[in-house]
Short mmCIF file of N, CA and C in Angstrom, two decimals:
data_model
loop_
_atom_site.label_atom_id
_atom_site.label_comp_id
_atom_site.label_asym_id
_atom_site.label_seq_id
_atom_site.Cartn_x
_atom_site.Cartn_y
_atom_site.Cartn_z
N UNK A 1 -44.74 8.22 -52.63
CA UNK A 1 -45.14 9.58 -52.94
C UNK A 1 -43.91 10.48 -52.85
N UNK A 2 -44.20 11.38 -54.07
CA UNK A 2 -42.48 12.36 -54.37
C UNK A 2 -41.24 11.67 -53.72
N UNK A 3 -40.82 10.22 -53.90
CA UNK A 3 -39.76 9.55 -53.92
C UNK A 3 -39.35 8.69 -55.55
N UNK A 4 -38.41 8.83 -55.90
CA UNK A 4 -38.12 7.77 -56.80
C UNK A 4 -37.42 6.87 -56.26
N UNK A 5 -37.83 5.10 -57.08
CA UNK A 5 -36.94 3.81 -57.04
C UNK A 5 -35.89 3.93 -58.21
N UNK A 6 -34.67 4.03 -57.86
CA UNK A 6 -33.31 4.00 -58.54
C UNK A 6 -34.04 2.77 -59.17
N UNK A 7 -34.41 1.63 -59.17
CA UNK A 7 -34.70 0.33 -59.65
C UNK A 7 -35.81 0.10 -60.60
N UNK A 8 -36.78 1.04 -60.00
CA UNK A 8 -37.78 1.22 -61.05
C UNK A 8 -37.66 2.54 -62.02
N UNK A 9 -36.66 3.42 -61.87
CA UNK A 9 -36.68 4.07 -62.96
C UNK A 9 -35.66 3.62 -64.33
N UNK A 10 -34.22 2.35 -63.49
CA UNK A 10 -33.69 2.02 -64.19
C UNK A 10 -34.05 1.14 -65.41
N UNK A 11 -35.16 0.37 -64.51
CA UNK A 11 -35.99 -0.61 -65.05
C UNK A 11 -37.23 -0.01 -66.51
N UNK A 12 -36.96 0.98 -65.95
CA UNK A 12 -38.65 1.85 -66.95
C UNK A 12 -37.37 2.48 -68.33
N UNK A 13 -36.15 3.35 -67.88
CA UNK A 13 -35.38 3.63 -68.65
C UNK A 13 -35.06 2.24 -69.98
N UNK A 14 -34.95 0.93 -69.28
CA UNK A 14 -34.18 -0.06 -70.45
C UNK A 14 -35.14 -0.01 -71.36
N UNK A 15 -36.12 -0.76 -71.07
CA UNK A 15 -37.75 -0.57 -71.47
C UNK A 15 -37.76 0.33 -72.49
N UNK A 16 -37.71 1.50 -72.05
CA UNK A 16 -38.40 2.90 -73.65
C UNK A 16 -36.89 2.13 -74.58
N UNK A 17 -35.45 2.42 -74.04
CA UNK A 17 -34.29 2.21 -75.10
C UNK A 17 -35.19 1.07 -75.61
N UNK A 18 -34.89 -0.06 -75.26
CA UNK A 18 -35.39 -1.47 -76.19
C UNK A 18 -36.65 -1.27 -76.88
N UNK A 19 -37.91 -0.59 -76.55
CA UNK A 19 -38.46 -0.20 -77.48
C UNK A 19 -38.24 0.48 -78.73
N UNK A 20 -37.38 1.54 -78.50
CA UNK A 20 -37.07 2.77 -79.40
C UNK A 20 -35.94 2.00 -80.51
N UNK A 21 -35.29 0.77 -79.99
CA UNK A 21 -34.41 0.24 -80.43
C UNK A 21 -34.91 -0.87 -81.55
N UNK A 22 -36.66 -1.34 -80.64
CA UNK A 22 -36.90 -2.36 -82.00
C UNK A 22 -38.05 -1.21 -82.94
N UNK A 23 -38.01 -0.21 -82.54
CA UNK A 23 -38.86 0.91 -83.44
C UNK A 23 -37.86 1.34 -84.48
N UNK A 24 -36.53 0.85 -84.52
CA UNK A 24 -35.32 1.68 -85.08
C UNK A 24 -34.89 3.31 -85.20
N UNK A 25 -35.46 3.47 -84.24
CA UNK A 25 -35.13 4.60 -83.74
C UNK A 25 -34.17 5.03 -82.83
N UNK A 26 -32.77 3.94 -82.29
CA UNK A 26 -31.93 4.04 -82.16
C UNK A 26 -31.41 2.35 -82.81
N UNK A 27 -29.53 2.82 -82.67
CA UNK A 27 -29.29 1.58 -83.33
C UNK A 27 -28.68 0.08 -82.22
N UNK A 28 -29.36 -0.99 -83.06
CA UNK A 28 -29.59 -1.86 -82.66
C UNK A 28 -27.77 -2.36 -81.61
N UNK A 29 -28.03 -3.05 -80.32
CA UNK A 29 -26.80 -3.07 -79.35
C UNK A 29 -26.03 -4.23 -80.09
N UNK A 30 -24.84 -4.01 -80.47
CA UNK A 30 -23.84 -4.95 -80.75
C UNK A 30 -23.77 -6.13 -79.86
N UNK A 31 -23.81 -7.33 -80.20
CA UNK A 31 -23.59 -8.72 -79.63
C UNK A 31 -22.62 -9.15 -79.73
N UNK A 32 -21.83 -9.38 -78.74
CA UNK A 32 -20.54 -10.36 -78.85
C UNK A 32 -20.66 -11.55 -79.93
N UNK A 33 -19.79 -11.98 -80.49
CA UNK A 33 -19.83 -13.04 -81.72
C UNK A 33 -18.96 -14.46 -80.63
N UNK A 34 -19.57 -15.51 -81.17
CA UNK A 34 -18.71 -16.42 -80.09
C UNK A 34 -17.31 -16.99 -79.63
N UNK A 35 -16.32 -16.08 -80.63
CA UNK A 35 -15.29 -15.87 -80.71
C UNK A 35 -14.47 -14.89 -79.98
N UNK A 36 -15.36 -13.88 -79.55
CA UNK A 36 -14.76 -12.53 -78.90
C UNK A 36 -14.12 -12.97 -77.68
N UNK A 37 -14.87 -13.91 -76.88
CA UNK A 37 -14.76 -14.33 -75.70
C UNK A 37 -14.38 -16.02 -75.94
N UNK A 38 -12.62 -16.22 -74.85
CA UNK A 38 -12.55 -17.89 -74.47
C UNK A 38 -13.08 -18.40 -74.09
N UNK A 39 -13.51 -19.36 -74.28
CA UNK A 39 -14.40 -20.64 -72.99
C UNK A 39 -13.30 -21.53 -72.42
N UNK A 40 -13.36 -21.32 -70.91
CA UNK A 40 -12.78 -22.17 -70.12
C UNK A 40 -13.51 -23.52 -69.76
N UNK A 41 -12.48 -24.32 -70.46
CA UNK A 41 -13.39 -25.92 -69.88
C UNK A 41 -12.33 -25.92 -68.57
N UNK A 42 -11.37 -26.16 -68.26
CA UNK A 42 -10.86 -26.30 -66.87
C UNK A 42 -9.86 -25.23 -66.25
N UNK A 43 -9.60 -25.22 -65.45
CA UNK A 43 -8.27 -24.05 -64.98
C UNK A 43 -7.41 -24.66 -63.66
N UNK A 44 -6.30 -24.18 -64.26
CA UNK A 44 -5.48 -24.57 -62.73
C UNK A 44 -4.36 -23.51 -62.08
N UNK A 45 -3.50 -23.63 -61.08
CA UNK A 45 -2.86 -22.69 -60.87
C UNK A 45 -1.31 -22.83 -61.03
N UNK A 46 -0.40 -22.27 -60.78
CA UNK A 46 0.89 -22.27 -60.89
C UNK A 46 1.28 -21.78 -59.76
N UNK A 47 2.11 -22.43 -58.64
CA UNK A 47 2.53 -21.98 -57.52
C UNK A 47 4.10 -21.62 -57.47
N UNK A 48 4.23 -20.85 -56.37
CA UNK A 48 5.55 -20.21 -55.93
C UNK A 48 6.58 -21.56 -55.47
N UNK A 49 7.54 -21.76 -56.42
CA UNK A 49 8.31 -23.02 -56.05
C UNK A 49 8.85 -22.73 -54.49
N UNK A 50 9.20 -21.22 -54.08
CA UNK A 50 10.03 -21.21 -52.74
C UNK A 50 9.11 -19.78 -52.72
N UNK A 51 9.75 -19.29 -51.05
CA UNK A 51 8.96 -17.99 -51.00
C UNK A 51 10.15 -16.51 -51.83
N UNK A 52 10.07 -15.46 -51.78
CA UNK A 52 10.84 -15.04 -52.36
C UNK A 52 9.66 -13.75 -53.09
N UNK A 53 10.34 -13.05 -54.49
CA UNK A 53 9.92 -11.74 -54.90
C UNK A 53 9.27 -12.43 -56.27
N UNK A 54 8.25 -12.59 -56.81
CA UNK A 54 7.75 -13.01 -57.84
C UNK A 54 7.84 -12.01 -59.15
N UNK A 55 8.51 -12.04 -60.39
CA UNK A 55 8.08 -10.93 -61.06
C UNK A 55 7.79 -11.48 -62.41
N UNK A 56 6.34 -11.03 -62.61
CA UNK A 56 5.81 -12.19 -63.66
C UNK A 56 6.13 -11.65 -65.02
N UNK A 57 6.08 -12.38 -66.22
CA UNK A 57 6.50 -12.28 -67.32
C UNK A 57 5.18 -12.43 -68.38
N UNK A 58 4.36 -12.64 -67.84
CA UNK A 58 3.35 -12.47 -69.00
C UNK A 58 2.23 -11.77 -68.48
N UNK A 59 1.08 -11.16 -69.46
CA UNK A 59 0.12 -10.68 -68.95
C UNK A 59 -1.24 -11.59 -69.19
N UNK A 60 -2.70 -10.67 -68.45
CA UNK A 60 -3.74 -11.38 -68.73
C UNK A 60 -4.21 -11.70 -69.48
N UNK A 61 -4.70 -12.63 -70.28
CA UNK A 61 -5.13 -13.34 -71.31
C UNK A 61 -4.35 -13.57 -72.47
N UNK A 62 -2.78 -13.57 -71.80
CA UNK A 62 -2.21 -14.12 -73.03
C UNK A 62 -1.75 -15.80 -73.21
N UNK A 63 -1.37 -16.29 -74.04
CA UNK A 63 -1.87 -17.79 -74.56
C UNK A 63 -0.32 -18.24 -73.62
N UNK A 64 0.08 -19.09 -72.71
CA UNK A 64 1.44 -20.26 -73.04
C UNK A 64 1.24 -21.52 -72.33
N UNK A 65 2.19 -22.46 -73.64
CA UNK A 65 2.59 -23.48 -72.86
C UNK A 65 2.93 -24.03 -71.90
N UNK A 66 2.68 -24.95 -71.66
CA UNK A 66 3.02 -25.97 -70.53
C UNK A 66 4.44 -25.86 -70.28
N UNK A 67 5.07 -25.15 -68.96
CA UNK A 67 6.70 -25.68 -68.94
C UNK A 67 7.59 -23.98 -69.42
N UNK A 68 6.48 -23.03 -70.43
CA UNK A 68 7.04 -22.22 -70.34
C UNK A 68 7.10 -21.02 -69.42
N UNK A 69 8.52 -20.19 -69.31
CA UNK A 69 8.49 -19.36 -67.98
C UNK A 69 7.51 -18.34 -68.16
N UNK A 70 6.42 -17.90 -66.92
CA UNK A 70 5.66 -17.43 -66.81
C UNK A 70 5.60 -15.79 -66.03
N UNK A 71 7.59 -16.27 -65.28
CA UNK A 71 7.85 -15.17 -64.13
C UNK A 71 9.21 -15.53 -63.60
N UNK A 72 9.65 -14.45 -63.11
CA UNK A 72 11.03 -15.02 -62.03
C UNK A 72 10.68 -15.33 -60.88
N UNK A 73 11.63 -15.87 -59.83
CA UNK A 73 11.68 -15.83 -58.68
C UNK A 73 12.60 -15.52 -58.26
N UNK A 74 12.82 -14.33 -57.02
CA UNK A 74 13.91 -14.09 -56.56
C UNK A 74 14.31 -13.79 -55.05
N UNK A 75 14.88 -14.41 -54.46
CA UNK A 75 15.47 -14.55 -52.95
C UNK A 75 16.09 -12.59 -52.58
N UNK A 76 15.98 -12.95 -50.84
CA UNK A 76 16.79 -11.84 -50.60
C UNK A 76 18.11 -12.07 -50.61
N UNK A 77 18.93 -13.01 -50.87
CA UNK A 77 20.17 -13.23 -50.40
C UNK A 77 20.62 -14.20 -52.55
N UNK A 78 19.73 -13.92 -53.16
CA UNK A 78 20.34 -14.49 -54.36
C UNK A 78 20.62 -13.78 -55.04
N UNK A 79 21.59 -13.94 -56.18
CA UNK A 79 21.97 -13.11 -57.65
C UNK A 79 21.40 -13.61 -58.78
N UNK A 80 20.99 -14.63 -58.54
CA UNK A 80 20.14 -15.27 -59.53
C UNK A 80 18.73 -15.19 -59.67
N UNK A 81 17.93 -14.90 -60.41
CA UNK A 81 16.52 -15.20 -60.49
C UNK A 81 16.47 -16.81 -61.12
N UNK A 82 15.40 -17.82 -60.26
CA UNK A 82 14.94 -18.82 -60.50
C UNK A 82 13.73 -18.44 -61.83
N UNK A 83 13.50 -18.94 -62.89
CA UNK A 83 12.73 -19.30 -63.30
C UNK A 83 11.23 -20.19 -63.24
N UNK A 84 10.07 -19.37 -63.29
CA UNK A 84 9.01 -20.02 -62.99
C UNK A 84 8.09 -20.81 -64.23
N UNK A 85 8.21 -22.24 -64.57
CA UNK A 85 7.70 -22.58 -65.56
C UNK A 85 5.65 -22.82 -64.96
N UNK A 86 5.27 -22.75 -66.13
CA UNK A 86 3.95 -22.57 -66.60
C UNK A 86 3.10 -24.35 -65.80
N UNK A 87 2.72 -24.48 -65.29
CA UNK A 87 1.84 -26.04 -64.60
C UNK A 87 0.91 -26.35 -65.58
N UNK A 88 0.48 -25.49 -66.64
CA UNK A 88 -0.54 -25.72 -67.81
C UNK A 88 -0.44 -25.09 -68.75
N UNK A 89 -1.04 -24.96 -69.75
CA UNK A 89 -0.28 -24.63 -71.26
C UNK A 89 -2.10 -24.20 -71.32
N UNK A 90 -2.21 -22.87 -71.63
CA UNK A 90 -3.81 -22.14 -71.89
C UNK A 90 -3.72 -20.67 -71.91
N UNK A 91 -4.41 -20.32 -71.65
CA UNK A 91 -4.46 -18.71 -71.12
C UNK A 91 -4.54 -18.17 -69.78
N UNK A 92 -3.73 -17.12 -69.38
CA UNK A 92 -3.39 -16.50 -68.43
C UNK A 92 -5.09 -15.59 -67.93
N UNK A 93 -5.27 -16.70 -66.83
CA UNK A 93 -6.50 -15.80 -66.45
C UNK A 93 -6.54 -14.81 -64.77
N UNK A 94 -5.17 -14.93 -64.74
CA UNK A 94 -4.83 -13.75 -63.10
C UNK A 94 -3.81 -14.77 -62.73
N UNK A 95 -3.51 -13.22 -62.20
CA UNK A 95 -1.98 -13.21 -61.62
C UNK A 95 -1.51 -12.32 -60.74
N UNK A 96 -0.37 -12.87 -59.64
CA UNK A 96 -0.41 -12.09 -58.12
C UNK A 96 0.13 -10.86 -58.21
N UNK A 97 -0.73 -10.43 -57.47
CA UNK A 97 -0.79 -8.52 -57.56
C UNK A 97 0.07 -8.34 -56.45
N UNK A 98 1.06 -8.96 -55.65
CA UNK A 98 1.84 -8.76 -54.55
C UNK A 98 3.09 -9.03 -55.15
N UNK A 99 4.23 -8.76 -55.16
CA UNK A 99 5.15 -9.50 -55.37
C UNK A 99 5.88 -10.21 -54.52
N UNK A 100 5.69 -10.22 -53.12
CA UNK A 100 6.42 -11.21 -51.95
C UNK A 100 5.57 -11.94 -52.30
N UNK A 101 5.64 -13.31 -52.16
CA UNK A 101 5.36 -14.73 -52.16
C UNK A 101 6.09 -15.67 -51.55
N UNK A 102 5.33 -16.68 -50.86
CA UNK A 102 5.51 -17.89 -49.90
C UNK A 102 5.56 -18.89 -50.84
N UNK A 103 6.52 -19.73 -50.61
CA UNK A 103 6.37 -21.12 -50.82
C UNK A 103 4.67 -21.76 -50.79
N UNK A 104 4.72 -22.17 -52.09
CA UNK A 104 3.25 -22.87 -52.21
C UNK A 104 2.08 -21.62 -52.75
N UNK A 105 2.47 -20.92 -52.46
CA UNK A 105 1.57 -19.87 -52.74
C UNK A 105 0.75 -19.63 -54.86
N UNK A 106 -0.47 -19.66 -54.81
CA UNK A 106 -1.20 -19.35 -56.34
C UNK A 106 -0.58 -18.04 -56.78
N UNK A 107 0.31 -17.91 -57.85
CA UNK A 107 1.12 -16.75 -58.61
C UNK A 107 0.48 -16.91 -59.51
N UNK A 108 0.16 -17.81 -60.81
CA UNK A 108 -0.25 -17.33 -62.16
C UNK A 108 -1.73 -18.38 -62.25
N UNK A 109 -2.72 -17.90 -63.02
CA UNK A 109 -3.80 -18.56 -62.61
C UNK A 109 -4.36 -18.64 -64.35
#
């Protein structure tokens, strides 16, 4: 009594849209096509060869090979950045939001 359910009004709200929607009286909700979206059959990770400053080279959901560099690695005491090659060849599905990294540590996913 004189309370509303956030749940049941959300619930009563979809309801009239999807009605009004197969009344065509608004327009019908766009469907993803099965292309829009990858399908992952497996995933693996790519770890921090040593510990050190990670600074990655590619972004999310973009496509590489197996072997190619994915990021640097870099020491406090080096001039060099190590190169981080790729453990699988697919799409980039996350990647470490820290840049210190440990030895062994999941960097590109």
């Amino acid at each position: 009594a004189l309370r509303l359910s956030r749940d049941a009004v959300r619930a009563g709200v979809a309801g009239v849209l999807g009605v009004m929607r197969h009344l065509g009286m608004l327009p019908p909700l766009r469907t993803a096509s099965p292309g829009d979206a990858p399908v992952v059959w497996a995933s693996g990770w790519t770890r921090a060869p040593a510990s050190g400053t990670f600074l990655p080279r590619v972004r999310l959901g973009q496509r590489v090979e197996a072997g190619e560099t994915v990021g640097w690695l870099t020491g406090p005491a080096e001039r060099r950045a190590q190169p981080v090659p790729a453990a699988h060849a697919g799409r980039v599905l996350g990647l470490a939001t820290l840049p210190l990294v440990y030895a062994g540590e999941a960097i590109v996913h």
